[in-house]
Amino acid sequence: MSIKSIAVLTSGGDSQGMNAAVRAVVRSALYRGLEVYAVQRGYYGLIHDDIRKMDLRSVGDIIQRGGTILQTARCEEFRTLEGQQKAAENLRKRGIEGVVVIGGDGSYQGAYKLSLQGIKTMGLPGTIDNDIPFTDYTIGFDTAVSIVVDAINKLRDTMTSHERSSVVEVMGRHCGDIALYAGLASGAEAILVPEVDFDLNKIATRMKDHFNAGKKHGIIVVAEGVGTGEDISKKLNEQSGLDSRVTVLGHIQRGGTPTHNDRILASRLGDFAVSQLLEGKSGKACGIIEGKLVATDIEKVVNTKKAMRMDLFELAMRLSQ
Ligand code: ADP
Ligand code: F6P
């Protein structure tokens, strides 16, 4: 028998486009005749029964907003079996049979655990990091990269005037995709990511060669996972005589209005998650691969590390000579 009632929640670090995904889940579910609920503050709200019924108007005027109207949380209690059982009980009490979890890899682990409690779950990749495997892109990544590119454009102006290098620290503890895509799009001379070994002396030599060859600026994008921009800049200046300045973009990368790419991705994935639940699927992570929507076992997704696009890394290095 097909399910009649579902819920949606956002969890972990927020990302631009989460609201567009919530809207898509709610409206798609209502369109298909389902009852739909929203859980406030992720798994915390599930355990504490902070759940409300949604209608068409509940998700009006949010497609363009960053953040998440459902709030988000990191909830230690949900890591325990008792927490997961309590969450499932609260859902059953209200007759909610399926849950769409919008979040990153940690939230996916939670979604998998919830599916083991007999609740049908779907994961949507909501994170700026683009660190989820079995999807080419995550919701929020495109916006975060645009923010970094915009910042580098500005830095480039002043660096060029002073003939300096700019070290730009971006988010990404384990995955260097923000650095990679923003670096490629900005013509960065160096991109430091956790996935690729690097030698600061070689980078300094490369920067100096570029200046000697007539370049007027240098851009070094650093993913936070390899160390702080401050440290990297200091070492480059002290050891190699560069005159670099550091900029840490921080949480600016997680705010602001989502790009049309993120809104469209969120809309497609939200609708797809509802259709998967209606087909009786559970324990799946929804993603997009070469433009096509796919659903992969969430257990497989959380046990796989996303591989970096080395072709893009090499392209960035070839083109920034
Ligand atoms: P993100 O989803 O952005 O990666 P976190 O790693 O902080 O964020 O995870 C968000 C929440 O997901 C955690 O606070 C916790 O409630 C839940 N979670 C993470 N890992 C697990 C796990 N192994 N089992 C159960 N729940 C988990
Ligand atoms: O996972 C998203 C992310 O923005 C990472 O890129 C970053 O390392 C982390 O969250 C920051 O977490 P917090 O919001 O807890 O400072």
mmCIF file of C-alpha atoms and ligand atoms in Angstrom:
data_model
loop_
_atom_site.group_PDB
_atom_site.id
_atom_site.type_symbol
_atom_site.label_atom_id
_atom_site.label_comp_id
_atom_site.label_asym_id
_atom_site.label_seq_id
_atom_site.Cartn_x
_atom_site.Cartn_y
_atom_site.Cartn_z
ATOM 1 C CA MET A 1 0.000 0.000 0.000
ATOM 2 C CA SER A 2 1.298 3.411 -0.970
ATOM 3 C CA ILE A 3 2.267 5.875 1.764
ATOM 4 C CA LYS A 4 -0.077 8.711 2.664
ATOM 5 C CA SER A 5 1.937 10.992 4.892
ATOM 6 C CA ILE A 6 5.527 12.236 4.848
ATOM 7 C CA ALA A 7 7.769 14.754 6.634
ATOM 8 C CA VAL A 8 10.729 16.887 5.605
ATOM 9 C CA LEU A 9 13.655 18.167 7.669
ATOM 10 C CA THR A 10 16.966 19.991 7.203
ATOM 11 C CA SER A 11 20.021 18.880 9.171
ATOM 12 C CA GLY A 12 23.734 19.611 9.677
ATOM 13 C CA GLY A 13 25.382 22.650 8.088
ATOM 14 C CA ASP A 14 22.849 24.707 6.124
ATOM 15 C CA SER A 15 23.252 25.495 2.437
ATOM 16 C CA GLN A 16 21.656 27.830 -0.062
ATOM 17 C CA GLY A 17 18.834 26.038 -1.844
ATOM 18 C CA MET A 18 17.656 24.069 1.194
ATOM 19 C CA ASN A 19 14.504 26.219 1.221
ATOM 20 C CA ALA A 20 13.915 25.541 -2.463
ATOM 21 C CA ALA A 21 14.204 21.816 -1.687
ATOM 22 C CA VAL A 22 11.748 22.067 1.238
ATOM 23 C CA ARG A 23 9.309 23.903 -1.038
ATOM 24 C CA ALA A 24 9.663 21.244 -3.718
ATOM 25 C CA VAL A 25 9.072 18.371 -1.272
ATOM 26 C CA VAL A 26 6.021 20.043 0.281
ATOM 27 C CA ARG A 27 4.375 21.127 -2.960
ATOM 28 C CA SER A 28 5.172 17.918 -4.786
ATOM 29 C CA ALA A 29 3.728 15.852 -1.934
ATOM 30 C CA LEU A 30 0.549 17.968 -1.776
ATOM 31 C CA TYR A 31 0.175 17.777 -5.560
ATOM 32 C CA ARG A 32 0.243 13.992 -5.275
ATOM 33 C CA GLY A 33 -2.385 13.958 -2.521
ATOM 34 C CA LEU A 34 -0.072 13.251 0.419
ATOM 35 C CA GLU A 35 -0.181 14.855 3.837
ATOM 36 C CA VAL A 36 3.093 16.621 4.524
ATOM 37 C CA TYR A 37 4.753 17.717 7.765
ATOM 38 C CA ALA A 38 7.849 19.780 8.554
ATOM 39 C CA VAL A 39 10.224 18.959 11.371
ATOM 40 C CA GLN A 40 11.917 21.936 13.035
ATOM 41 C CA ARG A 41 15.693 21.707 13.815
ATOM 42 C CA GLY A 42 16.483 18.416 12.116
ATOM 43 C CA TYR A 43 16.820 15.263 14.202
ATOM 44 C CA TYR A 44 16.488 17.302 17.405
ATOM 45 C CA GLY A 45 12.951 18.209 16.337
ATOM 46 C CA LEU A 46 12.166 14.577 15.539
ATOM 47 C CA ILE A 47 13.184 13.472 19.027
ATOM 48 C CA HIS A 48 11.395 16.400 20.695
ATOM 49 C CA ASP A 49 8.306 16.076 18.502
ATOM 50 C CA ASP A 50 8.608 19.570 17.007
ATOM 51 C CA ILE A 51 6.543 18.722 13.954
ATOM 52 C CA ARG A 52 3.880 20.764 12.143
ATOM 53 C CA LYS A 53 1.574 20.221 9.226
ATOM 54 C CA MET A 54 2.361 22.092 6.011
ATOM 55 C CA ASP A 55 0.122 23.491 3.291
ATOM 56 C CA LEU A 56 0.791 25.196 -0.017
ATOM 57 C CA ARG A 57 1.247 28.611 1.612
ATOM 58 C CA SER A 58 3.682 27.343 4.271
ATOM 59 C CA VAL A 59 6.442 27.351 1.681
ATOM 60 C CA GLY A 60 5.541 30.578 -0.136
ATOM 61 C CA ASP A 61 8.242 33.201 -0.732
ATOM 62 C CA ILE A 62 11.168 30.946 0.177
ATOM 63 C CA ILE A 63 12.576 29.669 -3.132
ATOM 64 C CA GLN A 64 14.914 32.673 -3.266
ATOM 65 C CA ARG A 65 16.009 32.633 0.371
ATOM 66 C CA GLY A 66 19.293 31.303 1.754
ATOM 67 C CA GLY A 67 19.352 29.432 5.070
ATOM 68 C CA THR A 68 16.512 27.121 6.022
ATOM 69 C CA ILE A 69 13.074 28.102 7.333
ATOM 70 C CA LEU A 70 13.023 24.765 9.199
ATOM 71 C CA GLN A 71 16.226 25.677 11.088
ATOM 72 C CA THR A 72 18.929 23.084 11.311
ATOM 73 C CA ALA A 73 20.761 21.400 14.161
ATOM 74 C CA ARG A 74 23.460 18.988 15.134
ATOM 75 C CA CYS A 75 21.914 16.478 17.525
ATOM 76 C CA GLU A 76 24.092 14.114 19.574
ATOM 77 C CA GLU A 77 21.065 12.282 21.016
ATOM 78 C CA PHE A 78 20.092 11.051 17.573
ATOM 79 C CA ARG A 79 23.386 9.157 17.298
ATOM 80 C CA THR A 80 22.069 6.773 19.985
ATOM 81 C CA LEU A 81 19.651 3.905 19.351
ATOM 82 C CA GLU A 82 17.288 5.329 22.004
ATOM 83 C CA GLY A 83 17.226 8.654 20.183
ATOM 84 C CA GLN A 84 16.487 6.975 16.871
ATOM 85 C CA GLN A 85 13.696 4.871 18.423
ATOM 86 C CA LYS A 86 12.115 7.927 20.031
ATOM 87 C CA ALA A 87 12.215 9.786 16.698
ATOM 88 C CA ALA A 88 10.568 6.867 14.880
ATOM 89 C CA GLU A 89 7.910 6.591 17.610
ATOM 90 C CA ASN A 90 7.035 10.295 17.280
ATOM 91 C CA LEU A 91 6.619 9.859 13.534
ATOM 92 C CA ARG A 92 4.460 6.729 13.866
ATOM 93 C CA LYS A 93 2.267 8.421 16.451
ATOM 94 C CA ARG A 94 1.312 10.975 13.788
ATOM 95 C CA GLY A 95 0.978 8.378 11.035
ATOM 96 C CA ILE A 96 4.042 9.736 9.178
ATOM 97 C CA GLU A 97 5.549 6.907 7.150
ATOM 98 C CA GLY A 98 8.285 8.626 5.156
ATOM 99 C CA VAL A 99 10.908 11.334 5.787
ATOM 100 C CA VAL A 100 12.964 13.415 3.380
ATOM 101 C CA VAL A 101 16.253 14.439 5.012
ATOM 102 C CA ILE A 102 18.053 17.386 3.435
ATOM 103 C CA GLY A 103 21.661 17.550 4.632
ATOM 104 C CA GLY A 104 25.240 16.404 4.279
ATOM 105 C CA ASP A 105 27.011 13.104 4.867
ATOM 106 C CA GLY A 106 26.398 13.130 8.649
ATOM 107 C CA SER A 107 22.691 13.694 8.084
ATOM 108 C CA TYR A 108 22.744 10.817 5.592
ATOM 109 C CA GLN A 109 24.114 8.519 8.323
ATOM 110 C CA GLY A 110 21.147 9.596 10.425
ATOM 111 C CA ALA A 111 18.717 8.952 7.562
ATOM 112 C CA TYR A 112 20.107 5.466 7.162
ATOM 113 C CA LYS A 113 19.651 4.798 10.899
ATOM 114 C CA LEU A 114 16.075 6.076 10.713
ATOM 115 C CA SER A 115 15.355 3.697 7.837
ATOM 116 C CA LEU A 116 16.508 0.839 10.090
ATOM 117 C CA GLN A 117 13.699 1.869 12.470
ATOM 118 C CA GLY A 118 11.158 1.126 9.738
ATOM 119 C CA ILE A 119 10.643 4.712 8.541
ATOM 120 C CA LYS A 120 10.947 5.158 4.795
ATOM 121 C CA THR A 121 13.747 7.682 4.219
ATOM 122 C CA MET A 122 15.132 9.672 1.313
ATOM 123 C CA GLY A 123 18.276 11.821 1.484
ATOM 124 C CA LEU A 124 18.757 15.012 -0.510
ATOM 125 C CA PRO A 125 22.325 16.369 -0.747
ATOM 126 C CA GLY A 126 22.151 19.759 1.001
ATOM 127 C CA THR A 127 25.683 21.028 1.591
ATOM 128 C CA ILE A 128 27.985 23.600 0.038
ATOM 129 C CA ASP A 129 30.886 21.119 0.199
ATOM 130 C CA ASN A 130 29.959 18.922 -2.800
ATOM 131 C CA ASP A 131 31.411 16.032 -0.823
ATOM 132 C CA ILE A 132 28.620 13.513 -1.394
ATOM 133 C CA PRO A 133 29.363 10.657 -3.815
ATOM 134 C CA PHE A 134 26.858 9.396 -6.402
ATOM 135 C CA THR A 135 25.808 12.921 -7.294
ATOM 136 C CA ASP A 136 27.729 15.341 -9.482
ATOM 137 C CA TYR A 137 26.521 18.311 -7.449
ATOM 138 C CA THR A 138 25.044 19.053 -4.039
ATOM 139 C CA ILE A 139 22.459 21.749 -3.338
ATOM 140 C CA GLY A 140 24.310 24.955 -2.340
ATOM 141 C CA PHE A 141 27.613 24.181 -4.004
ATOM 142 C CA ASP A 142 26.953 26.294 -7.098
ATOM 143 C CA THR A 143 26.034 29.322 -4.968
ATOM 144 C CA ALA A 144 29.062 28.902 -2.691
ATOM 145 C CA VAL A 145 31.395 28.713 -5.689
ATOM 146 C CA SER A 146 29.799 31.847 -7.187
ATOM 147 C CA ILE A 147 30.413 33.710 -3.926
ATOM 148 C CA VAL A 148 34.078 32.674 -3.910
ATOM 149 C CA VAL A 149 34.524 33.627 -7.579
ATOM 150 C CA ASP A 150 32.964 37.023 -6.927
ATOM 151 C CA ALA A 151 35.302 37.594 -3.966
ATOM 152 C CA ILE A 152 38.360 36.583 -6.012
ATOM 153 C CA ASN A 153 37.348 39.005 -8.790
ATOM 154 C CA LYS A 154 37.472 41.798 -6.224
ATOM 155 C CA LEU A 155 40.749 40.631 -4.699
ATOM 156 C CA ARG A 156 42.293 40.432 -8.138
ATOM 157 C CA ASP A 157 41.707 44.172 -8.704
ATOM 158 C CA THR A 158 43.623 45.280 -5.653
ATOM 159 C CA MET A 159 46.292 42.548 -5.954
ATOM 160 C CA THR A 160 46.987 43.654 -9.533
ATOM 161 C CA SER A 161 47.432 47.297 -8.470
ATOM 162 C CA HIS A 162 50.002 46.285 -5.856
ATOM 163 C CA GLU A 163 51.515 43.345 -7.781
ATOM 164 C CA ARG A 164 50.811 41.001 -4.878
ATOM 165 C CA SER A 165 49.573 37.476 -4.313
ATOM 166 C CA SER A 166 46.294 36.697 -2.616
ATOM 167 C CA VAL A 167 45.784 33.632 -0.441
ATOM 168 C CA VAL A 168 42.055 32.898 -0.252
ATOM 169 C CA GLU A 169 40.887 30.368 2.352
ATOM 170 C CA VAL A 170 37.617 28.668 1.457
ATOM 171 C CA MET A 171 35.487 26.008 3.165
ATOM 172 C CA GLY A 172 36.072 22.289 2.656
ATOM 173 C CA ARG A 173 37.588 20.163 5.402
ATOM 174 C CA HIS A 174 37.783 16.869 3.549
ATOM 175 C CA CYS A 175 36.685 17.834 0.067
ATOM 176 C CA GLY A 176 38.430 20.481 -2.025
ATOM 177 C CA ASP A 177 35.662 20.990 -4.583
ATOM 178 C CA ILE A 178 34.858 24.591 -3.603
ATOM 179 C CA ALA A 179 38.553 25.466 -3.969
ATOM 180 C CA LEU A 180 38.867 23.480 -7.188
ATOM 181 C CA TYR A 181 35.831 24.861 -9.022
ATOM 182 C CA ALA A 182 36.336 28.438 -7.784
ATOM 183 C CA GLY A 183 40.047 28.227 -8.570
ATOM 184 C CA LEU A 184 39.424 26.972 -12.089
ATOM 185 C CA ALA A 185 36.755 29.611 -12.706
ATOM 186 C CA SER A 186 39.027 32.392 -11.393
ATOM 187 C CA GLY A 187 42.232 31.435 -13.157
ATOM 188 C CA ALA A 188 43.999 30.753 -9.838
ATOM 189 C CA GLU A 189 47.720 30.003 -10.061
ATOM 190 C CA ALA A 190 47.574 27.487 -7.201
ATOM 191 C CA ILE A 191 44.783 25.391 -5.695
ATOM 192 C CA LEU A 192 45.529 23.644 -2.402
ATOM 193 C CA VAL A 193 43.116 20.829 -1.588
ATOM 194 C CA PRO A 194 43.170 17.894 0.854
ATOM 195 C CA GLU A 195 43.066 15.387 -2.016
ATOM 196 C CA VAL A 196 46.334 16.514 -3.670
ATOM 197 C CA ASP A 197 49.827 16.727 -2.098
ATOM 198 C CA PHE A 198 51.607 20.026 -2.551
ATOM 199 C CA ASP A 199 55.000 21.620 -1.898
ATOM 200 C CA LEU A 200 54.905 25.253 -0.747
ATOM 201 C CA ASN A 201 58.429 25.914 -2.057
ATOM 202 C CA LYS A 202 57.367 24.819 -5.527
ATOM 203 C CA ILE A 203 54.246 26.977 -5.306
ATOM 204 C CA ALA A 204 56.317 30.009 -4.281
ATOM 205 C CA THR A 205 58.732 29.419 -7.167
ATOM 206 C CA ARG A 206 55.809 29.124 -9.568
ATOM 207 C CA MET A 207 54.332 32.403 -8.288
ATOM 208 C CA LYS A 208 57.658 34.212 -8.590
ATOM 209 C CA ASP A 209 58.203 32.855 -12.115
ATOM 210 C CA HIS A 210 54.760 34.175 -13.039
ATOM 211 C CA PHE A 211 55.585 37.654 -11.733
ATOM 212 C CA ASN A 212 58.941 37.584 -13.555
ATOM 213 C CA ALA A 213 57.113 36.624 -16.739
ATOM 214 C CA GLY A 214 54.914 39.726 -16.449
ATOM 215 C CA LYS A 215 51.927 38.648 -14.362
ATOM 216 C CA LYS A 216 50.626 41.404 -12.102
ATOM 217 C CA HIS A 217 48.847 39.278 -9.493
ATOM 218 C CA GLY A 218 48.720 35.758 -8.084
ATOM 219 C CA ILE A 219 45.775 33.833 -6.667
ATOM 220 C CA ILE A 220 46.276 30.890 -4.306
ATOM 221 C CA VAL A 221 43.020 29.205 -3.246
ATOM 222 C CA VAL A 222 43.315 27.124 -0.073
ATOM 223 C CA ALA A 223 40.688 24.639 1.123
ATOM 224 C CA GLU A 224 40.495 24.871 4.937
ATOM 225 C CA GLY A 225 41.265 21.144 5.195
ATOM 226 C CA VAL A 226 44.917 21.667 4.242
ATOM 227 C CA GLY A 227 45.563 24.320 6.909
ATOM 228 C CA THR A 228 44.704 27.947 7.515
ATOM 229 C CA GLY A 229 45.187 30.592 4.867
ATOM 230 C CA GLU A 230 47.066 32.586 7.514
ATOM 231 C CA ASP A 231 49.682 29.817 7.951
ATOM 232 C CA ILE A 232 50.080 29.251 4.226
ATOM 233 C CA SER A 233 50.486 32.971 3.543
ATOM 234 C CA LYS A 234 52.992 33.361 6.387
ATOM 235 C CA LYS A 235 55.106 30.458 5.163
ATOM 236 C CA LEU A 236 55.070 31.706 1.585
ATOM 237 C CA ASN A 237 56.129 35.193 2.677
ATOM 238 C CA GLU A 238 58.798 34.088 5.168
ATOM 239 C CA GLN A 239 60.348 31.204 3.276
ATOM 240 C CA SER A 240 60.049 32.503 -0.247
ATOM 241 C CA GLY A 241 59.836 36.273 -0.057
ATOM 242 C CA LEU A 242 56.360 36.556 -1.559
ATOM 243 C CA ASP A 243 54.238 39.560 -0.613
ATOM 244 C CA SER A 244 50.930 37.771 -0.120
ATOM 245 C CA ARG A 245 47.787 38.851 1.757
ATOM 246 C CA VAL A 246 45.233 36.470 3.218
ATOM 247 C CA THR A 247 41.442 36.530 3.030
ATOM 248 C CA VAL A 248 39.253 34.036 4.904
ATOM 249 C CA LEU A 249 35.798 33.857 3.335
ATOM 250 C CA GLY A 250 34.222 31.743 6.111
ATOM 251 C CA HIS A 251 30.464 31.531 6.552
ATOM 252 C CA ILE A 252 29.838 34.197 3.892
ATOM 253 C CA GLN A 253 30.059 31.181 1.571
ATOM 254 C CA ARG A 254 26.954 29.633 3.135
ATOM 255 C CA GLY A 255 24.613 32.601 2.869
ATOM 256 C CA GLY A 256 22.722 34.639 0.332
ATOM 257 C CA THR A 257 20.227 33.921 -2.377
ATOM 258 C CA PRO A 258 20.732 30.599 -4.184
ATOM 259 C CA THR A 259 21.742 30.625 -7.860
ATOM 260 C CA HIS A 260 19.249 29.434 -10.435
ATOM 261 C CA ASN A 261 21.285 26.216 -10.751
ATOM 262 C CA ASP A 262 20.823 25.444 -7.048
ATOM 263 C CA ARG A 263 17.116 26.306 -7.142
ATOM 264 C CA ILE A 264 16.534 24.070 -10.147
ATOM 265 C CA LEU A 265 18.589 21.226 -8.674
ATOM 266 C CA ALA A 266 16.692 21.529 -5.373
ATOM 267 C CA SER A 267 13.333 21.615 -7.164
ATOM 268 C CA ARG A 268 14.113 18.551 -9.263
ATOM 269 C CA LEU A 269 15.565 16.550 -6.383
ATOM 270 C CA GLY A 270 12.723 17.441 -3.996
ATOM 271 C CA ASP A 271 10.124 16.290 -6.484
ATOM 272 C CA PHE A 272 12.137 13.151 -7.261
ATOM 273 C CA ALA A 273 12.431 12.210 -3.569
ATOM 274 C CA VAL A 274 8.646 12.326 -3.177
ATOM 275 C CA SER A 275 8.122 10.181 -6.265
ATOM 276 C CA GLN A 276 10.646 7.639 -4.941
ATOM 277 C CA LEU A 277 8.789 7.415 -1.617
ATOM 278 C CA LEU A 278 5.522 6.909 -3.473
ATOM 279 C CA GLU A 279 7.119 4.037 -5.361
ATOM 280 C CA GLY A 280 7.815 2.425 -1.988
ATOM 281 C CA LYS A 281 11.562 3.092 -1.991
ATOM 282 C CA SER A 282 13.463 3.719 1.237
ATOM 283 C CA GLY A 283 17.037 4.222 2.428
ATOM 284 C CA LYS A 284 18.022 6.025 -0.776
ATOM 285 C CA ALA A 285 20.112 9.109 -1.496
ATOM 286 C CA CYS A 286 18.858 11.203 -4.413
ATOM 287 C CA GLY A 287 21.384 12.786 -6.720
ATOM 288 C CA ILE A 288 22.090 13.973 -10.224
ATOM 289 C CA ILE A 289 24.590 12.271 -12.519
ATOM 290 C CA GLU A 290 25.215 13.718 -15.986
ATOM 291 C CA GLY A 291 21.902 15.547 -15.798
ATOM 292 C CA LYS A 292 19.837 12.498 -14.791
ATOM 293 C CA LEU A 293 18.201 12.016 -11.393
ATOM 294 C CA VAL A 294 19.345 8.884 -9.596
ATOM 295 C CA ALA A 295 18.602 7.149 -6.295
ATOM 296 C CA THR A 296 21.468 5.206 -4.699
ATOM 297 C CA ASP A 297 21.423 3.099 -1.531
ATOM 298 C CA ILE A 298 22.258 5.526 1.244
ATOM 299 C CA GLU A 299 24.369 2.876 2.980
ATOM 300 C CA LYS A 300 26.578 2.724 -0.114
ATOM 301 C CA VAL A 301 26.745 6.531 -0.297
ATOM 302 C CA VAL A 302 27.920 6.948 3.306
ATOM 303 C CA ASN A 303 30.551 4.260 2.852
ATOM 304 C CA THR A 304 32.096 5.765 -0.283
ATOM 305 C CA LYS A 305 34.485 8.701 -0.512
ATOM 306 C CA LYS A 306 33.837 11.124 -3.326
ATOM 307 C CA ALA A 307 36.706 11.212 -5.805
ATOM 308 C CA MET A 308 38.096 14.574 -6.865
ATOM 309 C CA ARG A 309 37.882 15.561 -10.550
ATOM 310 C CA MET A 310 41.620 15.385 -11.230
ATOM 311 C CA ASP A 311 40.971 16.305 -14.875
ATOM 312 C CA LEU A 312 39.650 19.687 -13.688
ATOM 313 C CA PHE A 313 42.583 20.152 -11.322
ATOM 314 C CA GLU A 314 45.074 19.489 -14.117
ATOM 315 C CA LEU A 315 43.131 21.773 -16.472
ATOM 316 C CA ALA A 316 43.278 24.608 -13.922
ATOM 317 C CA MET A 317 47.058 24.191 -13.618
ATOM 318 C CA ARG A 318 47.553 23.998 -17.417
ATOM 319 C CA LEU A 319 45.563 27.162 -18.046
ATOM 320 C CA SER A 320 46.970 29.361 -15.271
ATOM 321 C CA GLN A 321 50.538 29.528 -16.565
HETATM 322 P P1 ADP B 1 26.188 17.231 7.855
HETATM 323 O O1 ADP B 1 24.905 16.545 7.566
HETATM 324 O O2 ADP B 1 26.217 18.638 7.349
HETATM 325 O O3 ADP B 1 27.395 16.411 7.439
HETATM 326 P P2 ADP B 1 26.736 16.535 10.672
HETATM 327 O O4 ADP B 1 27.883 15.635 10.354
HETATM 328 O O5 ADP B 1 26.902 17.483 11.801
HETATM 329 O O6 ADP B 1 26.283 17.450 9.448
HETATM 330 O O7 ADP B 1 25.485 15.598 10.952
HETATM 331 C C1 ADP B 1 24.214 16.156 11.248
HETATM 332 C C2 ADP B 1 23.484 15.293 12.256
HETATM 333 O O8 ADP B 1 23.238 13.999 11.694
HETATM 334 C C3 ADP B 1 24.243 15.005 13.542
HETATM 335 O O9 ADP B 1 24.169 16.062 14.463
HETATM 336 C C4 ADP B 1 23.488 13.786 14.053
HETATM 337 O O10 ADP B 1 22.280 14.143 14.648
HETATM 338 C C5 ADP B 1 23.193 13.032 12.752
HETATM 339 N N1 ADP B 1 24.206 11.987 12.555
HETATM 340 C C6 ADP B 1 25.454 12.133 12.072
HETATM 341 N N2 ADP B 1 26.119 10.957 12.057
HETATM 342 C C7 ADP B 1 25.261 10.035 12.566
HETATM 343 C C8 ADP B 1 25.340 8.634 12.845
HETATM 344 N N3 ADP B 1 26.436 7.945 12.599
HETATM 345 N N4 ADP B 1 24.238 8.042 13.351
HETATM 346 C C9 ADP B 1 23.114 8.740 13.612
HETATM 347 N N5 ADP B 1 22.977 10.053 13.373
HETATM 348 C C10 ADP B 1 24.031 10.699 12.872
HETATM 349 O O1 F6P B 2 29.762 21.188 5.885
HETATM 350 C C1 F6P B 2 29.563 22.524 5.560
HETATM 351 C C2 F6P B 2 30.590 23.404 6.221
HETATM 352 O O2 F6P B 2 30.310 24.736 5.845
HETATM 353 C C3 F6P B 2 32.048 23.070 5.957
HETATM 354 O O3 F6P B 2 32.512 23.505 4.701
HETATM 355 C C4 F6P B 2 32.733 23.765 7.105
HETATM 356 O O4 F6P B 2 33.980 23.184 7.377
HETATM 357 C C5 F6P B 2 31.759 23.540 8.227
HETATM 358 O O5 F6P B 2 30.481 23.331 7.634
HETATM 359 C C6 F6P B 2 31.677 24.683 9.211
HETATM 360 O O6 F6P B 2 30.830 24.280 10.234
HETATM 361 P P1 F6P B 2 30.178 25.268 11.296
HETATM 362 O O7 F6P B 2 28.999 25.898 10.629
HETATM 363 O O8 F6P B 2 29.791 24.376 12.409
HETATM 364 O O9 F6P B 2 31.211 26.284 11.636
#
